[in-house]
XYZ file of C-alpha atoms in Angstrom:
309
model
C 7.316 -14.868 -61.715
C 5.315 -11.675 -61.754
C 2.564 -13.405 -63.689
C 2.362 -16.194 -61.101
C 2.050 -13.684 -58.245
C -0.677 -11.837 -60.103
C -2.611 -15.057 -60.684
C -2.337 -15.962 -56.972
C -3.614 -12.543 -55.930
C -6.555 -12.780 -58.332
C -7.432 -16.284 -57.103
C -7.307 -15.238 -53.434
C -9.339 -12.149 -54.230
C -11.972 -14.216 -55.991
C -12.160 -16.670 -53.084
C -12.476 -13.779 -50.604
C -15.221 -12.145 -52.659
C -17.097 -15.461 -52.894
C -17.059 -16.051 -49.140
C -18.004 -12.412 -48.486
C -21.121 -12.884 -50.596
C -21.899 -16.143 -48.796
C -21.497 -14.532 -45.369
C -23.714 -11.617 -46.404
C -26.593 -13.880 -47.382
C -26.119 -16.027 -44.253
C -26.181 -12.915 -42.045
C -29.341 -11.689 -43.753
C -30.958 -15.092 -43.332
C -30.190 -15.523 -39.623
C -30.109 -11.939 -38.413
C -32.097 -11.158 -35.268
C -33.942 -7.875 -35.137
C -34.128 -6.718 -31.512
C -36.817 -4.382 -30.348
C -35.192 -1.100 -29.236
C -37.788 -0.970 -26.460
C -35.787 -3.677 -24.669
C -32.917 -1.250 -24.183
C -35.272 1.388 -22.789
C -36.793 -1.060 -20.307
C -33.354 -2.342 -19.309
C -32.179 1.226 -18.679
C -35.163 1.776 -16.360
C -34.172 -1.199 -14.212
C -31.775 -0.806 -11.247
C -29.221 -3.153 -12.816
C -28.779 -5.283 -9.695
C -29.040 -8.582 -11.621
C -30.161 -10.182 -8.353
C -32.484 -12.739 -9.938
C -35.344 -11.814 -7.622
C -37.679 -11.582 -10.605
C -37.006 -15.205 -11.524
C -35.021 -14.265 -14.643
C -31.318 -14.588 -15.359
C -30.788 -10.855 -14.936
C -32.141 -7.401 -15.693
C -31.676 -7.854 -19.464
C -33.644 -11.086 -19.437
C -36.354 -9.389 -17.375
C -36.579 -6.548 -19.920
C -36.856 -9.040 -22.783
C -39.657 -10.878 -20.976
C -41.571 -7.644 -20.370
C -41.336 -6.546 -24.004
C -42.175 -9.987 -25.370
C -45.202 -10.233 -23.085
C -46.310 -6.655 -23.636
C -47.219 -6.157 -19.985
C -45.958 -6.872 -16.472
C -48.422 -9.553 -15.461
C -46.549 -11.975 -13.208
C -43.344 -9.953 -13.509
C -41.985 -7.858 -10.652
C -38.675 -6.141 -9.991
C -38.284 -6.278 -6.221
C -35.314 -3.881 -5.909
C -36.975 -1.318 -8.157
C -40.314 -1.403 -6.392
C -43.316 0.618 -7.503
C -41.386 3.536 -9.126
C -39.614 1.181 -11.555
C -42.806 -0.760 -12.221
C -44.643 2.460 -13.031
C -41.865 3.579 -15.400
C -41.825 0.245 -17.249
C -45.612 0.286 -17.515
C -45.389 3.702 -19.161
C -42.874 2.381 -21.694
C -45.015 -0.657 -22.464
C -48.246 1.335 -22.503
C -49.991 -0.919 -20.001
C -51.390 -0.751 -16.501
C -49.475 -2.111 -13.539
C -50.953 -3.753 -10.488
C -49.868 -2.190 -7.241
C -48.268 -5.044 -5.344
C -48.023 -5.291 -1.584
C -44.486 -4.346 -0.418
C -42.644 -7.257 1.130
C -39.676 -7.838 3.394
C -37.582 -10.844 4.376
C -38.235 -12.297 7.831
C -36.128 -14.837 9.699
C -38.293 -17.597 11.156
C -35.830 -18.780 13.752
C -35.330 -17.347 17.231
C -32.753 -19.440 19.105
C -32.253 -16.893 21.873
C -32.255 -19.601 24.543
C -30.381 -22.304 22.638
C -26.959 -21.384 24.000
C -27.483 -23.403 27.152
C -28.720 -26.329 25.046
C -25.641 -26.426 22.808
C -24.602 -30.011 22.259
C -21.838 -29.701 19.661
C -19.538 -27.179 18.015
C -19.203 -27.027 14.248
C -15.622 -26.763 12.985
C -15.730 -27.057 9.233
C -16.282 -25.176 6.010
C -18.036 -21.885 6.737
C -21.007 -22.523 4.495
C -24.577 -23.303 5.447
C -25.027 -25.283 2.223
C -22.135 -27.556 3.197
C -22.916 -27.699 6.915
C -26.505 -28.754 6.195
C -25.212 -31.958 4.583
C -22.992 -33.052 7.477
C -24.231 -31.256 10.597
C -27.583 -31.172 12.342
C -26.932 -28.006 14.338
C -25.164 -26.978 17.521
C -28.330 -27.282 19.616
C -29.476 -30.455 17.887
C -32.289 -28.707 15.995
C -32.407 -30.121 12.483
C -34.581 -27.244 11.277
C -32.970 -24.094 12.711
C -30.338 -21.662 11.482
C -26.809 -23.003 11.004
C -25.236 -19.568 11.478
C -22.634 -19.651 8.688
C -24.007 -16.577 6.918
C -24.783 -17.764 3.378
C -27.718 -15.351 3.379
C -25.418 -12.448 4.250
C -23.094 -13.280 1.362
C -26.022 -13.562 -1.056
C -27.504 -10.149 -0.216
C -26.305 -7.441 -2.596
C -27.937 -4.622 -0.640
C -26.225 -5.025 2.758
C -29.658 -5.644 4.277
C -28.880 -8.703 6.398
C -26.236 -9.313 9.082
C -25.454 -11.985 11.630
C -26.201 -11.299 15.278
C -22.964 -12.215 17.129
C -24.847 -13.216 20.268
C -27.447 -15.536 18.732
C -25.537 -16.423 15.514
C -28.704 -15.841 13.507
C -29.349 -13.317 10.726
C -31.200 -10.065 11.280
C -32.842 -8.100 8.457
C -32.557 -4.333 8.054
C -36.044 -3.405 6.846
C -34.905 -0.050 5.462
C -32.420 -1.726 3.085
C -34.271 -4.948 2.240
C -35.669 -4.992 -1.313
C -37.357 -8.408 -1.023
C -35.271 -9.724 -3.921
C -35.356 -13.213 -2.414
C -31.631 -13.903 -2.731
C -31.349 -14.759 0.965
C -34.369 -17.054 0.707
C -32.698 -19.068 -2.032
C -29.354 -19.135 -0.195
C -30.739 -20.663 3.026
C -30.695 -24.485 2.924
C -32.978 -24.719 5.960
C -35.634 -22.402 4.426
C -35.957 -20.324 7.589
C -36.088 -17.016 5.646
C -39.362 -16.052 4.056
C -40.733 -13.072 2.125
C -43.824 -11.651 3.812
C -45.961 -8.578 3.319
C -44.656 -5.636 5.313
C -48.121 -5.002 6.627
C -49.816 -1.791 7.592
C -47.352 0.571 9.302
C -44.707 -2.169 8.858
C -46.393 -4.257 11.547
C -46.276 -8.026 11.193
C -47.139 -11.130 13.173
C -45.482 -14.447 12.341
C -44.337 -17.722 13.886
C -40.590 -17.547 14.430
C -40.005 -21.280 14.187
C -39.875 -23.955 11.476
C -39.332 -26.973 13.737
C -41.693 -29.791 12.754
C -40.844 -32.079 15.645
C -43.438 -32.838 18.276
C -43.682 -30.592 21.287
C -41.451 -32.437 23.768
C -38.707 -33.071 21.204
C -38.826 -29.474 19.946
C -38.518 -28.024 23.450
C -35.406 -30.110 24.098
C -33.504 -28.154 21.462
C -35.086 -24.706 21.843
C -37.179 -23.037 24.533
C -38.912 -20.884 21.903
C -39.921 -23.724 19.601
C -43.502 -24.093 18.409
C -45.101 -27.161 19.985
C -48.203 -27.294 17.791
C -50.638 -26.833 20.663
C -53.186 -25.082 18.369
C -54.058 -22.427 20.949
C -53.245 -19.682 18.444
C -55.347 -21.350 15.767
C -58.386 -21.441 18.011
C -58.333 -17.729 18.892
C -57.679 -16.389 15.367
C -60.858 -14.575 14.225
C -60.030 -14.737 10.488
C -58.711 -18.326 10.199
C -55.253 -17.090 9.200
C -53.456 -19.702 11.337
C -53.100 -23.364 10.496
C -51.248 -26.120 12.331
C -49.663 -28.946 10.361
C -46.843 -31.340 11.273
C -46.775 -29.938 14.834
C -45.987 -26.472 13.462
C -48.127 -23.358 13.395
C -48.096 -21.015 10.390
C -49.685 -17.577 9.963
C -50.869 -16.663 6.452
C -49.775 -13.051 5.996
C -52.362 -12.499 3.252
C -55.165 -13.175 5.741
C -53.692 -11.906 9.009
C -55.226 -8.657 10.282
C -52.565 -8.187 12.984
C -55.059 -8.313 15.827
C -52.406 -10.085 17.961
C -54.901 -12.248 19.792
C -52.604 -15.213 19.138
C -49.507 -13.638 20.691
C -50.415 -13.994 24.384
C -51.847 -17.470 23.756
C -48.503 -18.971 22.698
C -46.966 -20.736 25.711
C -43.440 -20.759 24.236
C -43.405 -17.183 22.863
C -42.807 -18.544 19.358
C -45.111 -15.940 17.797
C -43.457 -12.593 17.181
C -45.157 -9.236 16.699
C -42.919 -6.674 15.021
C -43.066 -2.866 15.133
C -46.091 -2.682 17.380
C -46.054 0.056 20.005
C -45.096 -1.081 23.462
C -48.135 -0.818 25.680
C -47.736 1.750 28.402
C -47.528 0.389 31.889
C -50.690 0.915 33.799
C -50.263 3.063 36.851
C -50.818 1.113 40.002
C -54.002 2.252 41.683
C -53.374 4.296 44.753
C -54.738 2.779 47.935
C -57.994 4.368 48.945
C -57.654 6.637 51.951
C -58.881 5.111 55.141
C -62.330 6.237 55.980
C -62.392 8.510 58.979
C -64.156 7.097 61.986
C -67.613 8.577 62.309
C -67.909 11.181 64.985
C -70.127 10.158 67.809
C -71.881 13.048 69.391
C -72.032 12.669 73.152
C -75.111 14.393 74.534
C -74.241 17.112 76.920
C -75.315 16.421 80.486
C -77.969 18.841 81.682
C -77.082 20.716 84.898
C -78.723 19.168 87.941
C -80.029 21.562 90.561
C -78.534 20.726 93.949
C -80.829 21.749 96.837
C -79.100 24.055 99.283
C -79.126 23.061 102.950
C -81.231 25.285 105.244
C -79.296 27.232 107.881
C -79.525 25.745 111.399
C -81.796 27.538 113.906
C -80.233 29.083 116.966
């Protein structure tokens, strides 16, 4: 009995040793040597895993940077320039200074309340509502107001305005990660350059219907009249499909287009409010010219002679 147990132990030991050797050689054959620089780059990232860089997460972004050896075409929006500079130092390469961006909402239904045609009573999701509902005002291009963009933002940089039921972006918190852009099924949110002194000019409308049809659903809709395009000195404005668009890479923020828009669809952000001109004071009435009346010269009156006695 003891001999049988000993034989079983030896057999199991031999089998275990055989498979251990096999696993060792397999591990050596298929082992993956990871560059330790990946960990250093990943530690320099903010760790938001927002996907704004186009990668699956911060780890995937770090792997792409190390594999490429530079940051060409790669940008961490939440980290901004400080993170880009740090990663460039780790990789030993130069980094291009990108223009800071911010999310803008290209929908301004401030006057759509009176044009409301239907009420949506369904799943609170823009992605779902876009498949079954055209919109409360009848605009098939505007914001649906369910707040998918708010849920997608990890930086608390976007909130719904309770009066207009449209999102508003907090510029101080926005990192231009693009999560809200991807979450919006109507594509009304866009990343644009912040501009000098955070001043921007853009068309707050994405309605591609013709003028009369667009105005039926929103008073602020672009009607494609091309007046803005004609006055732009740098050809930054184009009109296609009855919709005007301002190229933020060309716009010089001269604002010549703003007063030309008949529907106020063009918005200018963070510009100083012009001071009201003081009304000119009425000119004082001119005093009537004095007319000098010539003094009458004294006339000598002859005295009567005394009567003779």
